[in-house]
Amino acid sequence: MLNKKSIIAAIRRGFECSGMNALVSAGYSESVVEAYEKIIENR
């Protein structure tokens, strides 16, 4: 299992490469995406 830093790094790459809509369409729930977006913004 990936550690949290690896997961966050992968998600940050996902935001940079694909954007919100691609993540949502890839199967993430909107609430999860919003939560990760807040985590990323707060760093």
Coordinates of C-alpha atoms in Angstrom, one line a residue:
M1 CA 0.0 0.0 0.0
L2 CA 1.2 3.5 -0.9
N3 CA 2.0 5.8 2.0
K4 CA 0.2 9.1 2.3
K5 CA 3.0 11.1 0.8
S6 CA 3.0 8.9 -2.3
I7 CA -0.8 9.1 -2.6
I8 CA -0.8 12.9 -2.3
A9 CA 2.0 13.2 -4.8
A10 CA 0.2 11.0 -7.3
I11 CA -3.0 13.0 -6.8
R12 CA -1.1 16.3 -7.2
R13 CA 0.3 15.0 -10.5
G14 CA -3.2 14.0 -11.5
F15 CA -4.5 17.5 -10.8
E16 CA -1.7 19.0 -12.8
C17 CA -2.0 16.7 -15.7
S18 CA -5.7 16.0 -16.0
G19 CA -7.6 18.5 -13.9
M20 CA -10.7 18.2 -11.8
N21 CA -13.1 16.9 -14.4
A22 CA -10.8 14.1 -15.5
L23 CA -10.4 12.9 -11.8
V24 CA -14.1 13.0 -11.3
S25 CA -14.8 11.1 -14.5
A26 CA -12.1 8.6 -13.5
G27 CA -14.2 7.4 -10.6
Y28 CA -13.4 9.7 -7.7
S29 CA -16.4 11.1 -5.9
E30 CA -16.7 14.9 -5.9
S31 CA -16.4 15.1 -2.1
V32 CA -13.1 13.1 -2.1
V33 CA -11.8 15.3 -4.9
E34 CA -12.8 18.5 -3.0
A35 CA -11.1 17.1 0.2
Y36 CA -7.8 16.5 -1.6
E37 CA -8.0 19.9 -3.3
K38 CA -8.3 21.5 0.1
I39 CA -5.3 19.5 1.3
I40 CA -3.3 20.5 -1.7
E41 CA -4.3 24.2 -1.4
N42 CA -3.3 24.2 2.3
R43 CA 0.3 23.1 1.6

